[in-house]
Every structure is written in C-alpha cells, then in structure tokens.
CSV table of C-alpha atoms in Angstrom, one decimal:
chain,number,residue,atom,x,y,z
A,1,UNK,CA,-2.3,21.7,5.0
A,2,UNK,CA,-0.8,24.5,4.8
A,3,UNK,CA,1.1,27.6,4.4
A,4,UNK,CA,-1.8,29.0,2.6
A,5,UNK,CA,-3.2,28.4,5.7
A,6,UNK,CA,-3.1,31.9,6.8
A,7,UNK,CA,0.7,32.3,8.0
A,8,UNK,CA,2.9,34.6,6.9
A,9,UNK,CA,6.7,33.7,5.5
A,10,UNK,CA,7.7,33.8,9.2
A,11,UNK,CA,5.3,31.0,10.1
A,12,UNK,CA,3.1,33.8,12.5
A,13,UNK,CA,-0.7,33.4,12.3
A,14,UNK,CA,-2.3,36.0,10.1
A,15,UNK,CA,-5.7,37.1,11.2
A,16,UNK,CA,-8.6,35.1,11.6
A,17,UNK,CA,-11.4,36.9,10.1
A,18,UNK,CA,-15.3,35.1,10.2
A,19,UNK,CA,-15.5,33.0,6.6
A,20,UNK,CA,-17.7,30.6,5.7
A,21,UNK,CA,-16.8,30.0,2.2
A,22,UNK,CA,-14.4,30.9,-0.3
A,23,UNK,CA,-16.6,33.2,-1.9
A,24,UNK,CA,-16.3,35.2,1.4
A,25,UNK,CA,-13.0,35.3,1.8
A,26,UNK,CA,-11.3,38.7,0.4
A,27,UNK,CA,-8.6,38.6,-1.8
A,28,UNK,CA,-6.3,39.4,0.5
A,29,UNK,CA,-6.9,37.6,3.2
A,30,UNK,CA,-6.4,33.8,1.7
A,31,UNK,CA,-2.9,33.7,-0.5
A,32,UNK,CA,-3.6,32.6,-4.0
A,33,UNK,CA,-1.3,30.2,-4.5
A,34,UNK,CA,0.4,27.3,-2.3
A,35,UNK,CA,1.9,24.4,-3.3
A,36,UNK,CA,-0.1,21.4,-2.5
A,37,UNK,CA,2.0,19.0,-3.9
A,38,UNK,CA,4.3,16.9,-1.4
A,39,UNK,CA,7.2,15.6,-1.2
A,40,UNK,CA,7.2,11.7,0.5
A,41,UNK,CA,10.4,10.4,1.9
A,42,UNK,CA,9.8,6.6,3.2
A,43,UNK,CA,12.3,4.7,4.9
A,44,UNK,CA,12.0,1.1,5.8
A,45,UNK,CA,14.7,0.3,8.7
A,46,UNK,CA,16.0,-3.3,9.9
A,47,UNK,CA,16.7,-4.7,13.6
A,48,UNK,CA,16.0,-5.4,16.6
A,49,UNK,CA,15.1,-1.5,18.2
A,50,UNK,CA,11.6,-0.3,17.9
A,51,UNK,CA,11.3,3.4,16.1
A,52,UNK,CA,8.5,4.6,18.5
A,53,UNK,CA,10.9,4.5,21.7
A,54,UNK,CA,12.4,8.0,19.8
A,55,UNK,CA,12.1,11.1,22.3
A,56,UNK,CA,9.4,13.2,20.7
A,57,UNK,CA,12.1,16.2,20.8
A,58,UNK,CA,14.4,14.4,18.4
A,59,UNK,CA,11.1,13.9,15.7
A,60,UNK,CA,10.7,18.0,16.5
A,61,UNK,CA,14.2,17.8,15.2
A,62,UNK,CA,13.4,16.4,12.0
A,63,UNK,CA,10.9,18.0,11.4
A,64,UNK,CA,12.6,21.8,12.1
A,65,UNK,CA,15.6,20.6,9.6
A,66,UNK,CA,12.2,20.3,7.1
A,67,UNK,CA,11.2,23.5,7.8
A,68,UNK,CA,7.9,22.5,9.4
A,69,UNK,CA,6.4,22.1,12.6
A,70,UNK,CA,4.4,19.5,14.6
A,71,UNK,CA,0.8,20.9,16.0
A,72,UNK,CA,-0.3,17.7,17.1
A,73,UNK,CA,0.7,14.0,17.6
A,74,UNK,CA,-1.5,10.7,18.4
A,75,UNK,CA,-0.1,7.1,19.5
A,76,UNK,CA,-1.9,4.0,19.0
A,77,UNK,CA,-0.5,0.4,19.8
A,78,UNK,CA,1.0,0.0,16.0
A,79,UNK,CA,2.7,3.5,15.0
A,80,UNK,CA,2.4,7.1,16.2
A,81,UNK,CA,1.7,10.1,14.1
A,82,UNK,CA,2.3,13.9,14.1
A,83,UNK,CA,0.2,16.4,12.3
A,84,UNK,CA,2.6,18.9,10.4
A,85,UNK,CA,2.1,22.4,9.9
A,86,UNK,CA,2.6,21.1,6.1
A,87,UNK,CA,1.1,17.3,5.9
A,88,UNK,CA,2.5,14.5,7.9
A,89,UNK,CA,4.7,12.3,10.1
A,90,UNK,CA,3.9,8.5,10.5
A,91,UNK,CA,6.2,6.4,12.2
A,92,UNK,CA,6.0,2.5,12.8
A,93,UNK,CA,8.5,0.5,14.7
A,94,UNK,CA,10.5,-0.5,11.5
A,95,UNK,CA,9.1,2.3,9.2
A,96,UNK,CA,8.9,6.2,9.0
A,97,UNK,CA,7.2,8.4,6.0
A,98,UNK,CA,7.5,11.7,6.2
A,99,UNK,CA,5.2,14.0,4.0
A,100,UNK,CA,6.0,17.4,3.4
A,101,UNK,CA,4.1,20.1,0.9
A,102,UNK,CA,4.8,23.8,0.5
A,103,UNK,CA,8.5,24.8,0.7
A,104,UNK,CA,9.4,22.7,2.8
A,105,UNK,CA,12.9,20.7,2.5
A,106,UNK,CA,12.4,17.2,4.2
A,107,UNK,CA,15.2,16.0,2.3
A,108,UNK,CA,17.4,17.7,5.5
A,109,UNK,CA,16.2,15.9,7.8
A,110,UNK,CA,17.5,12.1,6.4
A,111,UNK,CA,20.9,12.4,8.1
A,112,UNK,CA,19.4,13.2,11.3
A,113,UNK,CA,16.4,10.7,10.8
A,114,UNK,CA,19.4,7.8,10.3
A,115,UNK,CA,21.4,8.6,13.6
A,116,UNK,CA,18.0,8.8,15.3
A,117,UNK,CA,17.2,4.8,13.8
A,118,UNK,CA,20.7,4.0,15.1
A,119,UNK,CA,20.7,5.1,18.5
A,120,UNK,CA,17.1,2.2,19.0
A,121,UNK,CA,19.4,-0.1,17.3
A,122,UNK,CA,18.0,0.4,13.9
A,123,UNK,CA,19.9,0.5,10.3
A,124,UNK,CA,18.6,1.7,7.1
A,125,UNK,CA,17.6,-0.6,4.6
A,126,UNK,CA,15.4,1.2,2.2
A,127,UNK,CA,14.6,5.1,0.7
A,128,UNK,CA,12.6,6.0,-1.4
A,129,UNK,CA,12.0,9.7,-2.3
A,130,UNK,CA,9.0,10.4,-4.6
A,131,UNK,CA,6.9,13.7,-5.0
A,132,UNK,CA,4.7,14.5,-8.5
A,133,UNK,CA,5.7,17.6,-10.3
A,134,UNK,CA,4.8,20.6,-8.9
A,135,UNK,CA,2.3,23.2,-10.0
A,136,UNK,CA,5.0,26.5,-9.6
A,137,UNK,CA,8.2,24.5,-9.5
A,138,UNK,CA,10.6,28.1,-9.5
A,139,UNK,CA,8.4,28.8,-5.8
A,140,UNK,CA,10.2,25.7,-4.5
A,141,UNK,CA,13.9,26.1,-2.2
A,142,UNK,CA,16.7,26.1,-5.0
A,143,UNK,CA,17.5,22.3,-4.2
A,144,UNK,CA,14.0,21.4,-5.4
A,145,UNK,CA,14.1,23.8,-8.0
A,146,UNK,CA,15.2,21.3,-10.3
A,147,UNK,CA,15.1,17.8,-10.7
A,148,UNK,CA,19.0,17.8,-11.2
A,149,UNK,CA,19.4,19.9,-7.9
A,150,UNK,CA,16.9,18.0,-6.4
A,151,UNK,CA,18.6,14.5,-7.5
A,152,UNK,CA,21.8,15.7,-6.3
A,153,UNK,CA,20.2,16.4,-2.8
A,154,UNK,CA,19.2,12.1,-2.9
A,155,UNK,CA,22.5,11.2,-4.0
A,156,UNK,CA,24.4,13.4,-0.7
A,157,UNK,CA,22.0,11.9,1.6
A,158,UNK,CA,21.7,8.4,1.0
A,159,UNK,CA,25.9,8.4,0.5
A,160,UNK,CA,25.5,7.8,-3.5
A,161,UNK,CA,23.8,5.1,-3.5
A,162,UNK,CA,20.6,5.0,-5.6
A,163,UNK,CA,19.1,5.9,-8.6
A,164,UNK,CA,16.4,8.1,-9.8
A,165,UNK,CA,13.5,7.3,-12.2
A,166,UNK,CA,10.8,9.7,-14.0
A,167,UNK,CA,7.4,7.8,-14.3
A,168,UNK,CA,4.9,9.3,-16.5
A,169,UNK,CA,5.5,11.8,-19.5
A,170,UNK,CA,7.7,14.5,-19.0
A,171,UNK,CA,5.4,17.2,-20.5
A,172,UNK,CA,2.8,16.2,-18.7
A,173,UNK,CA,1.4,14.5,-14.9
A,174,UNK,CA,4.9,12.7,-14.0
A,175,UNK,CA,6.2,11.1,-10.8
A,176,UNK,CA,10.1,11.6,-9.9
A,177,UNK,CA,11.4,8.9,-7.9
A,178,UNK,CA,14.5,8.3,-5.9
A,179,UNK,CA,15.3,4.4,-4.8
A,180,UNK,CA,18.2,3.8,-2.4
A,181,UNK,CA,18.4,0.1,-1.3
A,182,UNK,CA,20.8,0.1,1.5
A,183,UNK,CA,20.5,-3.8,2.0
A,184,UNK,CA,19.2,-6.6,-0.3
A,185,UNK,CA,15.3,-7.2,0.1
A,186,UNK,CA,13.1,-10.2,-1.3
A,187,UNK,CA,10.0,-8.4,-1.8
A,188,UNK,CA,8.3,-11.8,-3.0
A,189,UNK,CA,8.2,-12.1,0.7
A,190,UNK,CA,6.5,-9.3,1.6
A,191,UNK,CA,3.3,-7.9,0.9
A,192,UNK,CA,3.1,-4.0,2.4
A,193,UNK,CA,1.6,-1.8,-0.1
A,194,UNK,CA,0.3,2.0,0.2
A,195,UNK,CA,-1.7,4.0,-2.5
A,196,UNK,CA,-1.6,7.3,-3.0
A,197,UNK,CA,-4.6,9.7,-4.6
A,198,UNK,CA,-3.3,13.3,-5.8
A,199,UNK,CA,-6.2,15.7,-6.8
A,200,UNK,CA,-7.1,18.4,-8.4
A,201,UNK,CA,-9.3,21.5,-9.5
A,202,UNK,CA,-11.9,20.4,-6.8
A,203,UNK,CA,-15.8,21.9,-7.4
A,204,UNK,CA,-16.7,24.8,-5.4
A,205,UNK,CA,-18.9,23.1,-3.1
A,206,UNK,CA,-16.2,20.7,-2.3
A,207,UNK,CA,-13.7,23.6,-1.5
A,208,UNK,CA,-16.1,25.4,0.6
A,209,UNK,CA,-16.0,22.4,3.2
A,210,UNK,CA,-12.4,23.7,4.3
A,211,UNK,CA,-13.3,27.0,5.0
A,212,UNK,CA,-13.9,28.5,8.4
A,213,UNK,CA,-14.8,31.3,10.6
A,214,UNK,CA,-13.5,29.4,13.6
A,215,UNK,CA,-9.8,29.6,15.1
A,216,UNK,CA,-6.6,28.3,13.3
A,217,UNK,CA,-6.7,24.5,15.4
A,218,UNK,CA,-9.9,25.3,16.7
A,219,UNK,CA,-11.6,21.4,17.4
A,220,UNK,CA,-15.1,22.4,16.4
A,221,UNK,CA,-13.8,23.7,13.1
A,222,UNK,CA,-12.0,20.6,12.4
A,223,UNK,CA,-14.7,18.8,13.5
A,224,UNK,CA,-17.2,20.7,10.9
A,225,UNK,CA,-14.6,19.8,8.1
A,226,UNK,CA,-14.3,16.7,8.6
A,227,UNK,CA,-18.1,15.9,9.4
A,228,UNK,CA,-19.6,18.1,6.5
A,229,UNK,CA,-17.1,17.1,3.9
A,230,UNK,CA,-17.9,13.3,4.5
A,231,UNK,CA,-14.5,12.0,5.8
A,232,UNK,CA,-15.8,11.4,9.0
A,233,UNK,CA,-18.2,8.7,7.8
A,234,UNK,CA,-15.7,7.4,5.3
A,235,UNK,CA,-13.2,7.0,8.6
A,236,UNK,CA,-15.8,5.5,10.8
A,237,UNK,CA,-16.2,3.1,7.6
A,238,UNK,CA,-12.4,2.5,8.2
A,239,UNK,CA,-13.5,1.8,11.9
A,240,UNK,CA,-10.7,4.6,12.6
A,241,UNK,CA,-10.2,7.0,15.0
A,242,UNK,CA,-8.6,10.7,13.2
A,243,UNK,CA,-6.4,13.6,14.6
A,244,UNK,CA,-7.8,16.5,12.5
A,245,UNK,CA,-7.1,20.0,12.3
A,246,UNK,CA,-8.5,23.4,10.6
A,247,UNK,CA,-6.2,26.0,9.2
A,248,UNK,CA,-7.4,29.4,9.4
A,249,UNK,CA,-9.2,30.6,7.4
A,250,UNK,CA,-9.1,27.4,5.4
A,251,UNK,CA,-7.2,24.2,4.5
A,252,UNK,CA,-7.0,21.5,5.8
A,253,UNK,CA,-5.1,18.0,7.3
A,254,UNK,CA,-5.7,14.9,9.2
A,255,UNK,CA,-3.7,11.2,10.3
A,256,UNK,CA,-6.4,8.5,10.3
A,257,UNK,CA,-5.2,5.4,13.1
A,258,UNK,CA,-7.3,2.2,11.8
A,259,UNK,CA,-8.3,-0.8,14.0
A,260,UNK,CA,-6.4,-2.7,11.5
A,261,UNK,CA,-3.3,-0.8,12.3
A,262,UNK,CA,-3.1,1.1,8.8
A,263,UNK,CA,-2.5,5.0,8.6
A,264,UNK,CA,-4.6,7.2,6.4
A,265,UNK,CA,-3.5,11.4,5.6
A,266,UNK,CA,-5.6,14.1,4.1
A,267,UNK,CA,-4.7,17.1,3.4
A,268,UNK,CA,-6.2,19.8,1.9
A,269,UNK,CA,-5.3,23.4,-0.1
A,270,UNK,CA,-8.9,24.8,-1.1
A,271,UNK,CA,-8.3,28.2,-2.4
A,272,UNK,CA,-9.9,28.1,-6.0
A,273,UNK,CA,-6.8,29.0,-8.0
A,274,UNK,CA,-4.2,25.9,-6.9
A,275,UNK,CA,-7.4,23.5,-5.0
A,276,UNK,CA,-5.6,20.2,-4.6
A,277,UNK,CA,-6.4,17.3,-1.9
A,278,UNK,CA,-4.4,14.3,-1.4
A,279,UNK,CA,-5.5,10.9,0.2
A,280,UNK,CA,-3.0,8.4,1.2
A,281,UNK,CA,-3.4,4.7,2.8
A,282,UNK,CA,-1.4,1.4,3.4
A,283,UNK,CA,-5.5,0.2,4.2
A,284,UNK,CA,-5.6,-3.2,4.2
A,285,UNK,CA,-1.6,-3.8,3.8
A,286,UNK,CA,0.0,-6.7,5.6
A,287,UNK,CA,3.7,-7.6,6.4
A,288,UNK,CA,3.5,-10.8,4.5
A,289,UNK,CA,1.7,-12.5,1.9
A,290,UNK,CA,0.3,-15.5,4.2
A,291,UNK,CA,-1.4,-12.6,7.0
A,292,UNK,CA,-2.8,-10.9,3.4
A,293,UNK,CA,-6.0,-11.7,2.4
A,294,UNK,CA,-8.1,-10.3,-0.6
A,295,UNK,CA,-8.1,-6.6,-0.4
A,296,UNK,CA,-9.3,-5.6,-3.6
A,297,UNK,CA,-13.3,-4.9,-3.3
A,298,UNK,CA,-12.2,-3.1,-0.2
A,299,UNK,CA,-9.2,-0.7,-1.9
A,300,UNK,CA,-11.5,-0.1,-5.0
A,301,UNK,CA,-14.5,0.7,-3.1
A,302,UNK,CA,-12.3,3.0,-0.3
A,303,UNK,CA,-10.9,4.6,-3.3
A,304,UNK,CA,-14.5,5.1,-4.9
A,305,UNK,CA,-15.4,6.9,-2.0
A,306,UNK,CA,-12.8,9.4,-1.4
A,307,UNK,CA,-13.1,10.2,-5.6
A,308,UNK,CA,-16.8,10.7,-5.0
A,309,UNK,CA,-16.4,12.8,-2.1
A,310,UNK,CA,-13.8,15.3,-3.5
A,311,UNK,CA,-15.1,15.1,-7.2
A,312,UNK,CA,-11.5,16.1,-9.0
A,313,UNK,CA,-11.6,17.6,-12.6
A,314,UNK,CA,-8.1,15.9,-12.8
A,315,UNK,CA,-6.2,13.3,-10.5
A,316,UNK,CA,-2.9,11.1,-10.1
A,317,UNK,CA,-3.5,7.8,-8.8
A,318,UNK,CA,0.0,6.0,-7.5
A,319,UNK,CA,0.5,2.2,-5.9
A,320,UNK,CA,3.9,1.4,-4.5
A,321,UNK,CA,3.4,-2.3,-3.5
A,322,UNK,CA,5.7,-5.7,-2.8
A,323,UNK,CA,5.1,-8.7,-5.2
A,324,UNK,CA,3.8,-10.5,-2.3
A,325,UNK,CA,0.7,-8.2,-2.1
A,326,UNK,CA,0.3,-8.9,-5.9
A,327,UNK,CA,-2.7,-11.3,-5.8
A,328,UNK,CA,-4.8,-9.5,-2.2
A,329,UNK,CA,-4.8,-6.2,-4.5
A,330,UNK,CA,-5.8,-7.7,-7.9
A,331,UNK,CA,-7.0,-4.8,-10.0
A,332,UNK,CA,-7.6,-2.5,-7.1
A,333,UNK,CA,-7.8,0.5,-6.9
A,334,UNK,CA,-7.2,1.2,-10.6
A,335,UNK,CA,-10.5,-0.8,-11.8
A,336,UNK,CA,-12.7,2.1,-9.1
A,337,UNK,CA,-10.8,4.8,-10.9
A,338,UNK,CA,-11.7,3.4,-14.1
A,339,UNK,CA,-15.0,3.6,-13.4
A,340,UNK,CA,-15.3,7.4,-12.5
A,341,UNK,CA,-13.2,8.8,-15.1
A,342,UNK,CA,-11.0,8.9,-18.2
A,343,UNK,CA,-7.3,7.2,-18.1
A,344,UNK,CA,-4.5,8.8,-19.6
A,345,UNK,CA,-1.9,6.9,-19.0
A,346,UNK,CA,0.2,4.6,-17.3
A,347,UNK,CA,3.6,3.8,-16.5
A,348,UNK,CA,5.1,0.7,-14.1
A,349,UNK,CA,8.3,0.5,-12.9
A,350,UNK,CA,9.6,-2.5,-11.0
A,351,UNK,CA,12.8,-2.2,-8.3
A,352,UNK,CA,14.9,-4.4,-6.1
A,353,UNK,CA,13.6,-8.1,-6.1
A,354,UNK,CA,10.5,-6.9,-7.8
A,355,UNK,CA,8.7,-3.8,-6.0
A,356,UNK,CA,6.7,-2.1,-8.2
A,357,UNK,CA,5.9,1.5,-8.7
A,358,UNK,CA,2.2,2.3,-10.7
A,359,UNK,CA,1.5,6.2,-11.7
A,360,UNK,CA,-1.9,6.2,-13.6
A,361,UNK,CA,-3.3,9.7,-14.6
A,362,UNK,CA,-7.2,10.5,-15.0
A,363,UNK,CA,-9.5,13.3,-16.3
A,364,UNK,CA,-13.1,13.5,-15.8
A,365,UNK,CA,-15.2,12.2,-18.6
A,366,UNK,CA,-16.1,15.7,-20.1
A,367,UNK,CA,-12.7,16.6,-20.4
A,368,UNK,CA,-11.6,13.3,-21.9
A,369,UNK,CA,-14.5,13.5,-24.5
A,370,UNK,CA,-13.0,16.8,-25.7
A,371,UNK,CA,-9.8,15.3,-26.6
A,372,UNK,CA,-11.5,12.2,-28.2
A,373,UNK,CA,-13.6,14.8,-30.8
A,374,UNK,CA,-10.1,15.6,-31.4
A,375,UNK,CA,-9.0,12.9,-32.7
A,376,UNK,CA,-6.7,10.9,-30.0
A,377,UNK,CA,-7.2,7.1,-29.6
A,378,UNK,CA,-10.1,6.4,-26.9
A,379,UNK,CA,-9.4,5.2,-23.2
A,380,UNK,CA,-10.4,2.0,-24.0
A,381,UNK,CA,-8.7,1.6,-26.9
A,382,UNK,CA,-5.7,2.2,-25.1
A,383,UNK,CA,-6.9,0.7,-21.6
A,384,UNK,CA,-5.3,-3.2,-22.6
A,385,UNK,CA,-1.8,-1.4,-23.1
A,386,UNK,CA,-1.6,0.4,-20.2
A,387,UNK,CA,-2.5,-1.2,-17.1
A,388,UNK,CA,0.3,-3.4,-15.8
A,389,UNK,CA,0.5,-7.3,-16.5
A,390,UNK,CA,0.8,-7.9,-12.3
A,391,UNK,CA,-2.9,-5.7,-12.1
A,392,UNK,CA,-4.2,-7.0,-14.8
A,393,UNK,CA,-5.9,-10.2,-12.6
A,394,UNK,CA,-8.9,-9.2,-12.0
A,395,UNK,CA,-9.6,-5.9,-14.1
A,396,UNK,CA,-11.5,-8.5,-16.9
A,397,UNK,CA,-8.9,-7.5,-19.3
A,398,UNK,CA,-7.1,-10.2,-21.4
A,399,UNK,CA,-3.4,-10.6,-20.9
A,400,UNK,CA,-1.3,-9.0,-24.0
C-alpha cells in the first residue's frame, strides 16, 4: 500500500495505463522496488476521555508529520480507522496503532499524538515501537537508517524512558523493538493480544490479483482485488465489513471492522522484485481474561487461511499478547504455521508484568529441505526448543 503505487516522490499520481497483470506492466511504468515493510507504533492510553472524540483534522495531523496521507476513513461502534496512502490508522477509545511502510517517519507524529490523548483527558501509559528489518534499509529517512538513529528517535519521543530489544538473529529475519511503559501495568489482568503475518516472495498468480487497469481508488478495482484474491470470503468468514482500496496500477490495502469489534489490515506491494503482503489482527482479543474464551482453533485456522491464500516462499509470524490471553490462544497461531511450512526459529521476550513478544520465522518446505541436505538440524529436531513454554499448551509438545 503504497508508494510503488504509481506516485511520484512528490506524492502526484503517475499515469494510469490498462494492466491486468504484472506481466503487462512495462518496466517503467510500475517502480521496482518499495519498501513493504512497516513500521508499527502502538500506544495504549489511560482515563476517563474517549480517543474517538479527536477532530479528524488533528489525526490528518499525525499523519502529515508521518509523511503520509489518509484516502479514506470508516467508524464503527468500537474504533474508527483511516486507510493511509502507506498502510494504516486504527484508533480505539483507549488505544491507537499506527502503521506506516515506505519512507515514511511515523515516529514524528508521537509528540503530537500525546497532546492530542491529553486534550480527551487521556495520558500515556504504554509504547511500543516495532518494525522487522527492512529489505533496502539505506532507502529509508536517515533516522531509520540505522537502528542506533532509529533508537535515538524512541528515546526523544517517549522522554528517555524505555528500552530497546532485537528479537531474532541479527544476520537474519529480526524484529527491533522499542518498549516505553509510562505507568505500571499488571498484564495478568489483561488478555488483548494482536498477531502479525509479514510475507514474502509471493507466486505470480498471487501477485497478479493486485494489479489493475482501473483508476487509482477506483471501488470496482478494489472490489476485484479483494473478491478474486479471496479476502473477501475470508472477511465475510470474519463476519466483517472492509474499507478497501486499489493503487494504480497495483498494490494494495484494506482495514477490516469485525462484528466482534476486532480490526484486521492488509496491505499489499506486488511488483515481482520486492512482493511482500502483510496481515494483521487482534481477532478474537478481549480486554480481560474472564470476557476471553478459547480462541485458538479460530486464530490457527484464520491464520491457515490467509497463508493459503497468499502462498509466501518466506514469512515472519509475530504475537504480542498479555499473560491473561495465555490459556484462550494456547498454541495458536504458531501450530497453523507449523503445519504449512518450515520453522526457523524463534525468539520470546517477556516485558512489564509479563507481556510477551513471539517472532517465529518460516520457509516453505522446498526451501527448508535444501538446507536439511546440507546438513543443519531438522525443524523438528529443533521444534521442542523453540516454541515458547507459555505456547507450548496445546501444540502436543512436552514441556522441556
């Protein structure tokens, strides 16, 4: 979702010429390379005010200072969303995630997002920066250039408090996190969770689904996408209503409003040389742990379907969940993912009065049995050591 979308550096809508597939698309007219990978901010707020009561022009304001744009918002009766020109806004009346990709810097935008929470009557009481490392990290803005620039950028805007973590191998699929807990929280008594899905080198037939001959924000081409590449059945599964949107002359992004009062965002870059779709969810997350009940066959089987509908050679699973939600998620949704492809590894990281952070990477079976016939220890092998004692319940593997 996306500056590959067809904009120039000044934001201006290139032309629109009739594609149907990547394979039609001239070299020059698609860019053939944008950064997919985004950059999450989530902030948890506490009071008595209600987020939602924010003017929509002060949300365009944060979302200018992260060099971005809204095309499109959506309310429901539990949070409202706005469809980025690059990913997502979701904001609940206690709770705001922003979701940036490209070059965008939504790190610029916490100061204002703060005074915003303050004038409902709202005070912070939890950050947490995280993004996966990016495909072309010398493309980003210089304060995301590094992961020291980029650290320094936390540190200023949550007034030093905080500290970064790296989850996963540093040569290889990693996760950089920034916490900041403002106030003290008991996550025992809490049970929100949200899964993220990060994937990559997606099959040709897959990527041809977010091309189009229609209109940058044309409805009928959004509506094609999201009917022909199978998210509109897997919403309706979600009994959800979605605000989509087609770039021009591809890529893709959409905020998913459940009955259950859960968000969903897609987005898609489909160009063959940097294809990458993410899927994101708090589906089937509850405040706390005696309104949660069993999630798990759910989670695994929502995550089942979004892997079988994009078919990644490669993917990053992450769950960010309270230790209240512990025993509704069980093994989910790393047991779906362990069914559909090769683990690499894992790597858990527990904050605050026990949040965790999960980062599990996976390659499809074919590439995995490569590296086996090379000698490496086998996924199952290494399965037992890996997966984290607190998701261990229910994934049939015995406790270490």
């Amino acid at each position: 979702a996306m500056s590959a979308n067809g904009r120039d550096e000044n934001g201006v809508a290139a032309g629109k010429p009739p594609v149907l597939s990547s394979q039609s698309v001239a070299a020059t007219t698609v860019p053939p390379f944008f950064e997919g990978t985004e950059k999450r901010i989530e902030i948890d707020f506490a009071g008595s005010g209600d987020l939602r009561k924010i003017p929509y022009a002060s949300w365009e304001e944060v979302i200018q200072l992260s060099k971005t744009q809204i095309l499109n918002s959506k309310e429901t009766e539990e949070f409202t969303s706005f469809l980025l020109s690059e990913s997502s806004l979701i904001v609940y009346p206690s709770k705001v995630m922003l979701k940036t990709c490209g070059g965008t810097v939504p790190l610029n935008a916490v100061a204002r997002i703060f005074e915003l929470a303050a004038s409902v009557g709202m005070e912070e009481e939890w950050l947490c920066y995280s993004r996966k490392n990016f495909l072309e990290p010398s493309a980003q803005p210089p304060e995301y250039a590094s992961q020291e620039s980029e650290i320094s950028v936390c540190k200023k805007a949550c007034a030093g408090i905080g500290e970064s973590y790296l989850l996963g191998p540093m040569t290889g699929e990693h996760w950089l996190l920034y916490d900041a807990a403002f106030k003290d929280t008991d996550c025992s008594s809490r049970a929100e969770f949200h899964i993220d899905i990060m994937m990559y080198d997606l099959p040709a037939d897959v990527r041809n689904h977010f091309f189009s001959a229609e209109p940058e924000g044309s409805r009928k081409g959004a509506e094609e996408m999201t009917k022909h590449s199978g998210l509109g059945a897997l919403t309706e599964g979600m009994k959800a209503v979605i605000d989509d949107y087609c770039f021009s002359p591809c890529g893709y992004s959409a905020n998913v409003h459940t009955a259950c009062g859960a968000y969903a965002v897609v987005h898609v870059t489909p160009q063959e040389e940097c294809s990458y779709a993410s899927f994101e969810t708090n589906f089937g997350s509850r405040k706390t742990p005696e309104d949660q009940a069993d999630v798990s066959e759910s989670l695994n089987e929502l995550v089942g379907k979004v892997l079988d509908l994009f078919r990644p050679a490669k993917f990053t699973l992450t769950l960010f969940t309270d230790q209240g939600a512990e025993n509704a998620i069980g093994g989910a949704p790393f047991e779906s993912a362990d069914a559909r492809y090769s683990r690499r590894n894992c790597t858990s990281s527990h904050f605050e009065q026990d949040y965790v952070a999960t980062i599990v990477n996976y390659v499809g079976r074919k590439i995995e049995n490569k590296r086996l016939r090379k000698g490496d220890s086998s996924d199952e092998d290494c399965q037992k050591k890996l997966l984290p004692r607190m998701l261990r319940s229910r994934s049939g593997l015995a406790l270490a």
